[in-house]
Amino acid sequence: MNTGNASHTDVIAPQTQVRVQLSTRQADISLPEPTGPILVNTNLRRYALSTLVNALLENDKPIPFEFLINGTFLRTSIDEYLTANGISAETTLAVEYVRAIIPPLYLSSFEHDDWVSAVDVLSSASPAGQWAGRSASIVSGQERILSGSYDGLLRVWNMSSEVLATSPSATSGGHTSSIKAVKFISPTQITSSGLDRTIRIWKYNEDTEGFTASLSPQLELYGHKASVDSIAVHHPSSRLLSASADHSIGIWSIKKSDAPVAPASLLPQNNSRNSKRRKLTTSTSTPQRGPLALLKSHSAPVSSTIFAPNDPTVAYSASWDHTFRTWDLPTASLVDTRTTSHALLSLAALPDLSLLAVGTSARHITLIDPRTSATTISAMTLRGHTNAVVTLARDPDSSYGLVSGSHDGTCRIWDVRSSRSENDGPVGESMYTITRESVKGEARRVGGEGIKVFGLCWDADVGIVSGGEDKRVQINRGKGVVGKVDGG
């Protein structure tokens, strides 16, 4: 029997064999010379293939590898893969290898007085840092974490888990109820929204040493008639999007001079409901403005809205009414509606794949192709969570990576290349599960009781930042968690 170059692994005769053509797009781990097809036993799995590649590379210290066939990670034996995909063992399999991913190790936690609803990061790689360019000059270790809490306060933290600034209380111009969303607009400007139906713009100022800082109210935006649960920012166009429980999406200017007058009926001093309390707890010295437009088409609360990653004149929204919608912002008009089978609770873009991920009340994530030419609503379903998926963020270092946060108390990391075929289409499986460090060693909480994840952010410099019901911001390593294929 001809074992070819498979002598690097244990060969048990007789075995079906198949030719594999190994390749990689990463120059530093490519085979030293063009290697022809290698005959291997079809009972090999990832570990044995990894051993083979390390032997061919003559590595003193083995590198763990993952293997892709037709763009999908090998999660079974080669034989099982061939059978599942109806491929003959006579075929020469093109097998691509990449470095195995790194576990998202726990780094630190920042403790709060109340539930943490939302988080964001300011770094040289974050959107706000990128928009600021060289003027920001955020060096490694000087990144900032922004958190919004159910106590109605914003906090800016340094990487040593010290609070640099806390937003004013309700009597001094702060939110009058729980915060639901936060974003850095720039290194000196922050926005937040919440249950008090407002969106607020804040001036953020640090002393030269970076030991202390301040948050002062700059602008209050009125227009929604219920909780504002999601905000998105595009600083170059000075535009902000909001998603509200009042079934609408707001388009706003973050510049006071460009913003319309606020609707008088929605201002706190004119709001009859709880008017006595509101008069006492709202500062009228902060300028108040209204929306450029309110987009009204959804028939239930809008859970999330984002700018299209490659076109800030386009927005996407996800709603409890089971629909995902596309909007043209300059004309404030609805472009497209996709109807799904479940309430949609979160939204994130995978721009290199022209896909959008939506988290559902049915515990899974659906990948949607938003282009009008798409023939199916769902391109893939990601399954694994055991409760609602309420927050999503893409991997800044990989076209294929995504992290999700759920009321089950976990964050899951996905690589959309890790999938299997089922009757209703491709189904993805998570690569890693991040649990809450606050309950490490305890029995698993049924339904995420007491540890629900509410918000997260994935930053190229800081990592995966999440906040939730355990009153903590938790940071886990994000670098190399999802493998690349471009050698970058």
Short mmCIF file of C-alpha atoms in Angstrom, two decimals:
data_model
loop_
_atom_site.label_atom_id
_atom_site.label_comp_id
_atom_site.label_asym_id
_atom_site.label_seq_id
_atom_site.Cartn_x
_atom_site.Cartn_y
_atom_site.Cartn_z
CA MET A 1 0.00 0.00 0.00
CA ASN A 2 1.31 3.40 -0.95
CA THR A 3 1.30 5.66 2.10
CA GLY A 4 2.83 8.61 0.25
CA ASN A 5 3.96 11.29 2.65
CA ALA A 6 1.49 10.21 5.32
CA SER A 7 4.30 8.60 7.31
CA HIS A 8 4.16 11.62 9.64
CA THR A 9 1.03 10.11 11.15
CA ASP A 10 0.12 6.68 12.45
CA VAL A 11 -1.02 4.54 9.53
CA ILE A 12 -3.37 1.67 10.26
CA ALA A 13 -3.92 -0.55 7.22
CA PRO A 14 -6.11 -0.84 5.36
CA GLN A 15 -7.38 2.74 5.15
CA THR A 16 -9.08 4.81 2.49
CA GLN A 17 -6.77 7.55 1.34
CA VAL A 18 -7.20 10.88 -0.40
CA ARG A 19 -4.86 13.36 -2.00
CA VAL A 20 -4.69 16.76 -0.31
CA GLN A 21 -3.09 19.90 -1.71
CA LEU A 22 -1.93 21.98 1.25
CA SER A 23 -1.64 25.77 0.98
CA THR A 24 -1.73 28.91 3.09
CA ARG A 25 -2.02 32.63 2.42
CA GLN A 26 0.26 33.46 5.35
CA ALA A 27 3.81 33.86 4.05
CA ASP A 28 5.57 33.11 7.34
CA ILE A 29 4.03 29.62 7.58
CA SER A 30 3.97 28.62 3.92
CA LEU A 31 5.66 25.39 2.88
CA PRO A 32 9.33 25.93 1.91
CA GLU A 33 8.78 24.90 -1.70
CA PRO A 34 5.78 24.08 -3.85
CA THR A 35 4.52 20.83 -2.41
CA GLY A 36 2.47 18.55 -4.62
CA PRO A 37 -0.58 16.58 -3.50
CA ILE A 38 0.04 14.38 -0.46
CA LEU A 39 -1.70 11.06 0.06
CA VAL A 40 -3.21 10.86 3.56
CA ASN A 41 -5.61 8.57 5.35
CA THR A 42 -9.18 9.83 5.40
CA ASN A 43 -9.52 9.10 9.13
CA LEU A 44 -7.26 12.09 9.91
CA ARG A 45 -8.67 15.01 11.87
CA ARG A 46 -7.39 18.50 12.59
CA TYR A 47 -4.75 17.47 15.16
CA ALA A 48 -3.16 14.86 12.89
CA LEU A 49 -3.18 17.25 9.93
CA SER A 50 -1.60 19.92 12.15
CA THR A 51 1.14 17.44 13.11
CA LEU A 52 1.71 16.72 9.42
CA VAL A 53 2.06 20.39 8.46
CA ASN A 54 4.45 21.04 11.36
CA ALA A 55 6.59 18.11 10.18
CA LEU A 56 6.63 19.45 6.62
CA LEU A 57 7.62 22.89 7.94
CA GLU A 58 10.26 21.25 10.17
CA ASN A 59 9.12 23.38 13.10
CA ASP A 60 11.05 22.91 16.34
CA LYS A 61 8.08 24.30 18.27
CA PRO A 62 4.78 23.02 16.84
CA ILE A 63 2.22 25.60 15.73
CA PRO A 64 -1.45 24.60 16.14
CA PHE A 65 -3.25 24.90 12.81
CA GLU A 66 -6.86 24.99 11.62
CA PHE A 67 -7.88 23.68 8.19
CA LEU A 68 -10.35 25.07 5.68
CA ILE A 69 -11.91 23.11 2.83
CA ASN A 70 -14.08 25.13 0.45
CA GLY A 71 -14.06 28.02 2.91
CA THR A 72 -15.33 25.96 5.87
CA PHE A 73 -13.34 24.77 8.89
CA LEU A 74 -12.76 21.03 9.13
CA ARG A 75 -14.53 19.92 12.32
CA THR A 76 -14.67 16.17 11.59
CA SER A 77 -12.43 13.53 10.04
CA ILE A 78 -11.70 13.95 6.33
CA ASP A 79 -13.80 10.85 5.66
CA GLU A 80 -16.84 12.33 7.44
CA TYR A 81 -16.36 15.58 5.50
CA LEU A 82 -16.23 13.74 2.18
CA THR A 83 -19.36 11.76 3.01
CA ALA A 84 -21.32 14.78 4.26
CA ASN A 85 -20.49 16.77 1.14
CA GLY A 86 -20.81 13.94 -1.40
CA ILE A 87 -17.18 14.19 -2.47
CA SER A 88 -15.28 11.21 -3.89
CA ALA A 89 -12.03 10.06 -2.28
CA GLU A 90 -10.60 10.12 -5.82
CA THR A 91 -10.74 13.93 -5.70
CA THR A 92 -7.68 16.00 -4.83
CA LEU A 93 -8.80 18.13 -1.87
CA ALA A 94 -7.57 21.73 -1.72
CA VAL A 95 -6.89 22.26 1.99
CA GLU A 96 -5.94 25.69 3.34
CA TYR A 97 -4.26 25.93 6.73
CA VAL A 98 -4.22 28.93 9.10
CA ARG A 99 -2.93 29.47 12.61
CA ALA A 100 -5.34 28.13 15.20
CA ILE A 101 -7.24 30.76 17.11
CA ILE A 102 -6.27 31.95 20.60
CA PRO A 103 -8.68 31.66 23.55
CA PRO A 104 -10.25 35.00 24.62
CA LEU A 105 -8.49 35.06 27.99
CA TYR A 106 -9.99 37.09 30.84
CA LEU A 107 -8.05 40.31 31.50
CA SER A 108 -9.91 42.49 34.01
CA SER A 109 -13.21 43.73 35.42
CA PHE A 110 -14.47 47.19 36.42
CA GLU A 111 -17.09 47.17 39.19
CA HIS A 112 -20.19 49.41 39.14
CA ASP A 113 -22.99 50.27 41.57
CA ASP A 114 -25.74 49.09 39.22
CA TRP A 115 -26.32 47.07 36.04
CA VAL A 116 -24.10 48.01 33.09
CA SER A 117 -26.23 48.49 30.00
CA ALA A 118 -23.74 49.69 27.39
CA VAL A 119 -20.00 50.01 26.72
CA ASP A 120 -17.68 51.62 24.17
CA VAL A 121 -13.92 52.03 23.71
CA LEU A 122 -11.69 54.92 22.67
CA SER A 123 -8.43 53.68 21.15
CA SER A 124 -6.24 54.41 18.14
CA ALA A 125 -8.18 51.67 16.32
CA SER A 126 -11.74 52.54 17.44
CA PRO A 127 -14.05 54.52 15.12
CA ALA A 128 -13.73 57.69 17.22
CA GLY A 129 -9.95 57.29 17.35
CA GLN A 130 -9.75 56.68 13.59
CA TRP A 131 -11.95 59.69 12.81
CA ALA A 132 -9.73 61.90 14.98
CA GLY A 133 -6.59 60.69 13.19
CA ARG A 134 -3.21 61.96 14.30
CA SER A 135 -4.75 64.66 16.47
CA ALA A 136 -5.87 61.96 18.91
CA SER A 137 -2.52 60.15 19.32
CA ILE A 138 -3.93 57.51 21.70
CA VAL A 139 -0.95 55.43 22.77
CA SER A 140 -1.11 51.85 23.96
CA GLY A 141 -2.20 51.69 27.59
CA GLN A 142 -3.94 55.08 27.37
CA GLU A 143 -7.18 53.73 25.92
CA ARG A 144 -10.47 54.69 27.58
CA ILE A 145 -13.52 52.57 28.42
CA LEU A 146 -16.97 54.21 28.42
CA SER A 147 -19.82 52.61 30.36
CA GLY A 148 -23.48 53.47 30.78
CA SER A 149 -25.40 52.18 33.76
CA TYR A 150 -28.92 51.69 35.06
CA ASP A 151 -28.05 54.25 37.76
CA GLY A 152 -28.30 56.91 35.03
CA LEU A 153 -24.59 57.68 35.02
CA LEU A 154 -21.87 57.56 32.41
CA ARG A 155 -18.35 56.65 33.49
CA VAL A 156 -15.04 56.94 31.67
CA TRP A 157 -12.36 54.53 32.87
CA ASN A 158 -8.66 54.13 32.27
CA MET A 159 -7.09 50.72 31.67
CA SER A 160 -6.20 50.44 35.38
CA SER A 161 -9.93 50.24 36.23
CA GLU A 162 -9.95 53.78 37.67
CA VAL A 163 -12.88 56.11 37.01
CA LEU A 164 -11.61 59.32 35.40
CA ALA A 165 -15.00 60.99 34.98
CA THR A 166 -18.64 60.46 35.95
CA SER A 167 -21.52 62.29 34.28
CA PRO A 168 -23.53 64.80 36.32
CA SER A 169 -26.59 63.71 38.25
CA ALA A 170 -30.10 64.46 37.01
CA THR A 171 -30.21 67.74 38.99
CA SER A 172 -27.08 68.96 37.20
CA GLY A 173 -28.03 68.15 33.61
CA GLY A 174 -27.63 64.38 33.56
CA HIS A 175 -30.01 61.61 32.55
CA THR A 176 -33.13 61.33 34.69
CA SER A 177 -33.36 57.54 34.29
CA SER A 178 -31.36 54.47 33.22
CA ILE A 179 -28.88 54.80 30.36
CA LYS A 180 -29.35 52.29 27.51
CA ALA A 181 -26.69 53.25 24.92
CA VAL A 182 -23.31 55.03 24.84
CA LYS A 183 -20.78 55.96 22.13
CA PHE A 184 -17.59 57.96 21.77
CA ILE A 185 -18.09 60.53 19.00
CA SER A 186 -14.50 61.75 19.26
CA PRO A 187 -11.78 61.78 21.93
CA THR A 188 -13.50 64.87 23.39
CA GLN A 189 -17.17 64.14 22.73
CA ILE A 190 -19.53 61.40 23.92
CA THR A 191 -23.19 60.60 23.32
CA SER A 192 -25.67 58.62 25.41
CA SER A 193 -29.37 57.78 25.44
CA GLY A 194 -31.79 56.08 27.74
CA LEU A 195 -35.13 55.46 29.37
CA ASP A 196 -35.69 59.20 29.86
CA ARG A 197 -36.36 59.38 26.07
CA THR A 198 -33.42 61.72 25.44
CA ILE A 199 -30.13 61.59 23.61
CA ARG A 200 -27.39 63.66 25.16
CA ILE A 201 -24.10 64.98 23.80
CA TRP A 202 -21.30 65.46 26.32
CA LYS A 203 -18.03 67.36 26.29
CA TYR A 204 -15.24 65.13 27.63
CA ASN A 205 -12.12 66.85 28.89
CA GLU A 206 -9.02 65.32 30.49
CA ASP A 207 -6.23 67.08 32.34
CA THR A 208 -2.83 66.97 30.65
CA GLU A 209 -1.60 64.12 32.85
CA GLY A 210 -4.72 62.05 32.22
CA PHE A 211 -5.39 61.53 35.95
CA THR A 212 -8.74 63.30 36.12
CA ALA A 213 -11.40 64.28 33.60
CA SER A 214 -14.84 65.85 33.35
CA LEU A 215 -18.10 65.24 31.49
CA SER A 216 -20.23 68.32 30.91
CA PRO A 217 -23.61 68.53 29.09
CA GLN A 218 -23.38 70.03 25.59
CA LEU A 219 -26.68 69.23 23.91
CA GLU A 220 -29.98 67.52 24.76
CA LEU A 221 -31.91 65.95 21.88
CA TYR A 222 -35.69 65.50 22.12
CA GLY A 223 -38.03 63.77 19.68
CA HIS A 224 -38.67 60.25 20.91
CA LYS A 225 -41.70 59.36 23.02
CA ALA A 226 -40.25 56.23 24.65
CA SER A 227 -36.91 54.74 25.67
CA VAL A 228 -33.98 55.29 23.25
CA ASP A 229 -32.27 51.92 23.27
CA SER A 230 -29.62 52.16 20.55
CA ILE A 231 -27.50 54.88 18.99
CA ALA A 232 -25.03 54.96 16.11
CA VAL A 233 -22.61 57.75 15.22
CA HIS A 234 -20.91 58.89 12.00
CA HIS A 235 -18.66 61.76 13.00
CA PRO A 236 -17.49 62.80 9.49
CA SER A 237 -21.07 63.68 8.52
CA SER A 238 -22.03 64.91 12.04
CA ARG A 239 -24.92 62.48 12.01
CA LEU A 240 -26.38 60.31 14.73
CA LEU A 241 -29.01 57.57 14.49
CA SER A 242 -31.29 56.42 17.30
CA ALA A 243 -33.59 53.44 17.73
CA SER A 244 -36.52 53.80 20.10
CA ALA A 245 -39.23 51.79 21.79
CA ASP A 246 -41.68 54.31 20.25
CA HIS A 247 -41.28 52.32 16.95
CA SER A 248 -39.22 55.05 15.25
CA ILE A 249 -35.64 55.75 14.14
CA GLY A 250 -34.29 59.25 14.65
CA ILE A 251 -31.81 61.09 12.41
CA TRP A 252 -29.98 63.83 14.29
CA SER A 253 -27.21 66.38 13.85
CA ILE A 254 -24.56 66.40 16.55
CA LYS A 255 -23.92 70.07 15.73
CA LYS A 256 -26.10 72.48 17.66
CA SER A 257 -26.10 74.99 14.78
CA ASP A 258 -27.48 72.42 12.29
CA ALA A 259 -30.10 70.88 14.56
CA PRO A 260 -33.79 71.90 14.40
CA VAL A 261 -35.67 73.33 17.35
CA ALA A 262 -36.80 70.69 19.85
CA PRO A 263 -40.53 69.81 19.81
CA ALA A 264 -41.98 71.93 22.61
CA SER A 265 -44.43 69.24 23.69
CA LEU A 266 -41.58 66.85 24.50
CA LEU A 267 -39.44 69.22 26.56
CA PRO A 268 -39.39 68.37 30.27
CA GLN A 269 -40.66 71.74 31.40
CA ASN A 270 -43.75 71.27 29.19
CA ASN A 271 -44.34 67.60 29.90
CA SER A 272 -47.36 67.29 32.14
CA ARG A 273 -46.65 63.71 33.20
CA ASN A 274 -44.40 63.77 36.25
CA SER A 275 -43.90 67.46 35.46
CA LYS A 276 -43.14 68.43 39.03
CA ARG A 277 -40.38 65.84 39.29
CA ARG A 278 -39.02 66.61 35.83
CA LYS A 279 -38.84 70.34 36.53
CA LEU A 280 -36.86 69.65 39.63
CA THR A 281 -34.45 67.21 37.98
CA THR A 282 -33.66 68.76 34.62
CA SER A 283 -31.19 71.50 33.85
CA THR A 284 -32.61 73.99 31.36
CA SER A 285 -29.22 75.62 30.73
CA THR A 286 -28.18 72.92 28.25
CA PRO A 287 -29.25 73.68 24.63
CA GLN A 288 -32.17 71.52 23.48
CA ARG A 289 -32.69 70.42 19.89
CA GLY A 290 -34.94 68.15 17.81
CA PRO A 291 -34.45 65.53 15.10
CA LEU A 292 -33.69 66.14 11.43
CA ALA A 293 -36.23 63.38 10.75
CA LEU A 294 -38.08 60.52 12.42
CA LEU A 295 -38.41 57.35 10.35
CA LYS A 296 -41.73 55.69 11.09
CA SER A 297 -42.46 52.34 9.50
CA HIS A 298 -41.81 49.71 12.17
CA SER A 299 -44.86 48.47 14.08
CA ALA A 300 -43.04 47.59 17.32
CA PRO A 301 -40.00 48.82 19.31
CA VAL A 302 -36.84 49.33 17.24
CA SER A 303 -34.03 47.53 19.04
CA SER A 304 -31.02 48.60 16.99
CA THR A 305 -29.91 50.82 14.14
CA ILE A 306 -26.56 51.25 12.37
CA PHE A 307 -25.07 53.16 9.46
CA ALA A 308 -24.21 51.01 6.45
CA PRO A 309 -20.45 50.44 6.92
CA ASN A 310 -19.51 51.62 3.41
CA ASP A 311 -22.20 54.25 2.87
CA PRO A 312 -23.22 56.66 5.67
CA THR A 313 -26.26 57.78 3.65
CA VAL A 314 -27.80 54.34 4.24
CA ALA A 315 -29.07 52.98 7.56
CA TYR A 316 -30.29 49.58 8.74
CA SER A 317 -32.72 48.89 11.55
CA ALA A 318 -33.91 45.80 13.44
CA SER A 319 -37.18 45.59 15.35
CA TRP A 320 -39.37 43.55 17.63
CA ASP A 321 -41.85 43.48 14.70
CA HIS A 322 -39.66 40.71 13.16
CA THR A 323 -38.43 42.99 10.35
CA PHE A 324 -35.08 44.26 9.21
CA ARG A 325 -35.27 47.50 7.20
CA THR A 326 -33.01 49.54 4.92
CA TRP A 327 -33.33 53.33 4.83
CA ASP A 328 -32.09 56.14 2.59
CA LEU A 329 -31.11 58.92 4.99
CA PRO A 330 -30.97 62.00 2.70
CA THR A 331 -34.60 61.41 1.67
CA ALA A 332 -35.65 59.82 5.00
CA SER A 333 -37.31 57.03 3.03
CA LEU A 334 -37.74 53.28 3.41
CA VAL A 335 -35.83 51.30 0.76
CA ASP A 336 -36.34 47.64 1.68
CA THR A 337 -38.02 45.42 4.27
CA ARG A 338 -37.11 41.83 5.14
CA THR A 339 -39.46 39.86 7.37
CA THR A 340 -38.09 37.12 9.63
CA SER A 341 -39.77 34.68 12.01
CA HIS A 342 -38.68 36.26 15.31
CA ALA A 343 -38.26 39.52 17.17
CA LEU A 344 -34.91 41.09 16.25
CA LEU A 345 -32.95 42.51 19.19
CA SER A 346 -29.47 43.45 17.92
CA LEU A 347 -27.59 44.29 14.74
CA ALA A 348 -23.98 44.35 13.44
CA ALA A 349 -22.35 44.48 10.00
CA LEU A 350 -19.81 42.12 8.44
CA PRO A 351 -18.84 44.48 5.61
CA ASP A 352 -16.27 42.33 3.81
CA LEU A 353 -18.88 39.59 3.41
CA SER A 354 -21.72 42.00 2.55
CA LEU A 355 -23.69 40.49 5.43
CA LEU A 356 -25.51 41.78 8.49
CA ALA A 357 -25.91 39.82 11.70
CA VAL A 358 -29.17 40.13 13.65
CA GLY A 359 -29.66 38.70 17.14
CA THR A 360 -33.07 37.24 17.89
CA SER A 361 -35.43 36.53 20.77
CA ALA A 362 -35.28 32.88 19.64
CA ARG A 363 -31.69 32.56 20.93
CA HIS A 364 -29.97 32.45 17.54
CA ILE A 365 -28.25 34.91 15.19
CA THR A 366 -29.31 35.23 11.57
CA LEU A 367 -26.90 36.43 8.87
CA ILE A 368 -28.74 38.52 6.28
CA ASP A 369 -27.59 39.73 2.87
CA PRO A 370 -29.13 43.22 2.75
CA ARG A 371 -28.60 43.69 -0.99
CA THR A 372 -31.86 43.79 -2.91
CA SER A 373 -30.46 41.17 -5.31
CA ALA A 374 -30.32 38.60 -2.49
CA THR A 375 -32.70 35.70 -3.13
CA THR A 376 -32.97 34.42 0.44
CA ILE A 377 -33.47 36.23 3.73
CA SER A 378 -31.08 34.09 5.79
CA ALA A 379 -27.57 33.31 4.54
CA MET A 380 -26.66 31.41 7.73
CA THR A 381 -27.94 30.77 11.25
CA LEU A 382 -25.61 30.83 14.27
CA ARG A 383 -26.84 28.63 17.11
CA GLY A 384 -25.62 28.09 20.67
CA HIS A 385 -27.06 30.73 23.01
CA THR A 386 -29.77 29.65 25.44
CA ASN A 387 -31.48 33.04 25.82
CA ALA A 388 -32.12 36.20 23.78
CA VAL A 389 -29.16 37.63 21.79
CA VAL A 390 -29.23 41.34 22.64
CA THR A 391 -25.86 42.71 21.52
CA LEU A 392 -23.42 42.04 18.65
CA ALA A 393 -20.03 43.33 17.49
CA ARG A 394 -17.75 42.37 14.63
CA ASP A 395 -14.14 41.30 14.97
CA PRO A 396 -12.01 44.32 13.96
CA ASP A 397 -9.16 42.05 12.84
CA SER A 398 -11.04 39.43 10.80
CA SER A 399 -13.61 39.54 8.03
CA TYR A 400 -15.27 36.42 9.44
CA GLY A 401 -15.43 37.08 13.19
CA LEU A 402 -18.32 38.15 15.38
CA VAL A 403 -19.05 38.28 19.11
CA SER A 404 -22.54 38.11 20.60
CA GLY A 405 -23.85 38.89 24.06
CA SER A 406 -26.93 37.22 25.50
CA HIS A 407 -29.28 37.20 28.44
CA ASP A 408 -27.95 33.67 29.06
CA GLY A 409 -24.98 35.36 30.77
CA THR A 410 -22.38 34.58 28.09
CA CYS A 411 -20.66 36.11 25.11
CA ARG A 412 -19.94 33.78 22.21
CA ILE A 413 -17.30 34.16 19.52
CA TRP A 414 -18.17 33.03 16.01
CA ASP A 415 -16.23 32.45 12.84
CA VAL A 416 -18.75 32.22 10.01
CA ARG A 417 -16.48 29.72 8.26
CA SER A 418 -17.15 27.27 11.10
CA SER A 419 -20.45 25.80 9.94
CA ARG A 420 -22.30 22.65 9.00
CA SER A 421 -25.09 22.00 6.52
CA GLU A 422 -28.61 21.31 7.77
CA ASN A 423 -31.97 21.01 6.05
CA ASP A 424 -32.79 24.69 6.56
CA GLY A 425 -29.36 25.89 5.38
CA PRO A 426 -25.87 26.47 6.85
CA VAL A 427 -25.67 26.52 10.65
CA GLY A 428 -22.70 28.08 12.45
CA GLU A 429 -21.30 26.95 15.78
CA SER A 430 -19.47 29.22 18.22
CA MET A 431 -15.70 28.90 18.59
CA TYR A 432 -15.55 30.05 22.22
CA THR A 433 -17.88 30.96 25.06
CA ILE A 434 -16.93 33.80 27.41
CA THR A 435 -18.53 33.41 30.83
CA ARG A 436 -18.89 36.05 33.53
CA GLU A 437 -15.85 36.10 35.76
CA SER A 438 -18.02 37.36 38.63
CA VAL A 439 -19.55 33.87 39.03
CA LYS A 440 -16.50 31.81 38.14
CA GLY A 441 -16.60 28.44 39.87
CA GLU A 442 -20.32 28.61 40.58
CA ALA A 443 -22.96 26.34 39.06
CA ARG A 444 -24.35 27.55 35.74
CA ARG A 445 -27.13 30.10 36.17
CA VAL A 446 -30.37 28.95 34.53
CA GLY A 447 -31.34 31.48 31.88
CA GLY A 448 -28.46 33.74 32.91
CA GLU A 449 -30.16 34.78 36.14
CA GLY A 450 -28.23 37.70 37.65
CA ILE A 451 -25.53 37.71 34.95
CA LYS A 452 -27.34 38.77 31.76
CA VAL A 453 -25.07 40.49 29.23
CA PHE A 454 -26.54 43.79 27.98
CA GLY A 455 -23.82 45.44 25.92
CA LEU A 456 -20.46 44.74 24.31
CA CYS A 457 -17.76 46.19 22.08
CA TRP A 458 -14.84 44.52 20.26
CA ASP A 459 -11.82 46.80 19.93
CA ALA A 460 -8.63 45.89 18.08
CA ASP A 461 -6.42 47.32 20.84
CA VAL A 462 -8.37 46.68 24.05
CA GLY A 463 -10.22 43.43 23.29
CA ILE A 464 -13.77 42.26 23.93
CA VAL A 465 -15.47 44.56 26.44
CA SER A 466 -18.85 43.51 27.86
CA GLY A 467 -21.20 44.75 30.55
CA GLY A 468 -24.26 43.35 32.24
CA GLU A 469 -26.44 42.44 35.15
CA ASP A 470 -23.48 41.50 37.36
CA LYS A 471 -22.68 45.27 37.62
CA ARG A 472 -19.32 44.79 35.90
CA VAL A 473 -17.50 45.70 32.75
CA GLN A 474 -15.43 42.66 31.79
CA ILE A 475 -12.50 42.67 29.35
CA ASN A 476 -11.30 39.58 27.48
CA ARG A 477 -8.48 39.34 25.00
CA GLY A 478 -9.61 39.77 21.40
CA LYS A 479 -6.40 39.54 19.34
CA GLY A 480 -6.07 36.40 17.22
CA VAL A 481 -9.32 34.95 18.52
CA VAL A 482 -10.61 34.46 14.98
CA GLY A 483 -8.08 33.26 12.40
CA LYS A 484 -7.24 35.34 9.37
CA VAL A 485 -6.59 34.03 5.88
CA ASP A 486 -5.05 37.12 4.33
CA GLY A 487 -1.74 37.04 6.15
CA GLY A 488 -2.47 40.46 7.64
#
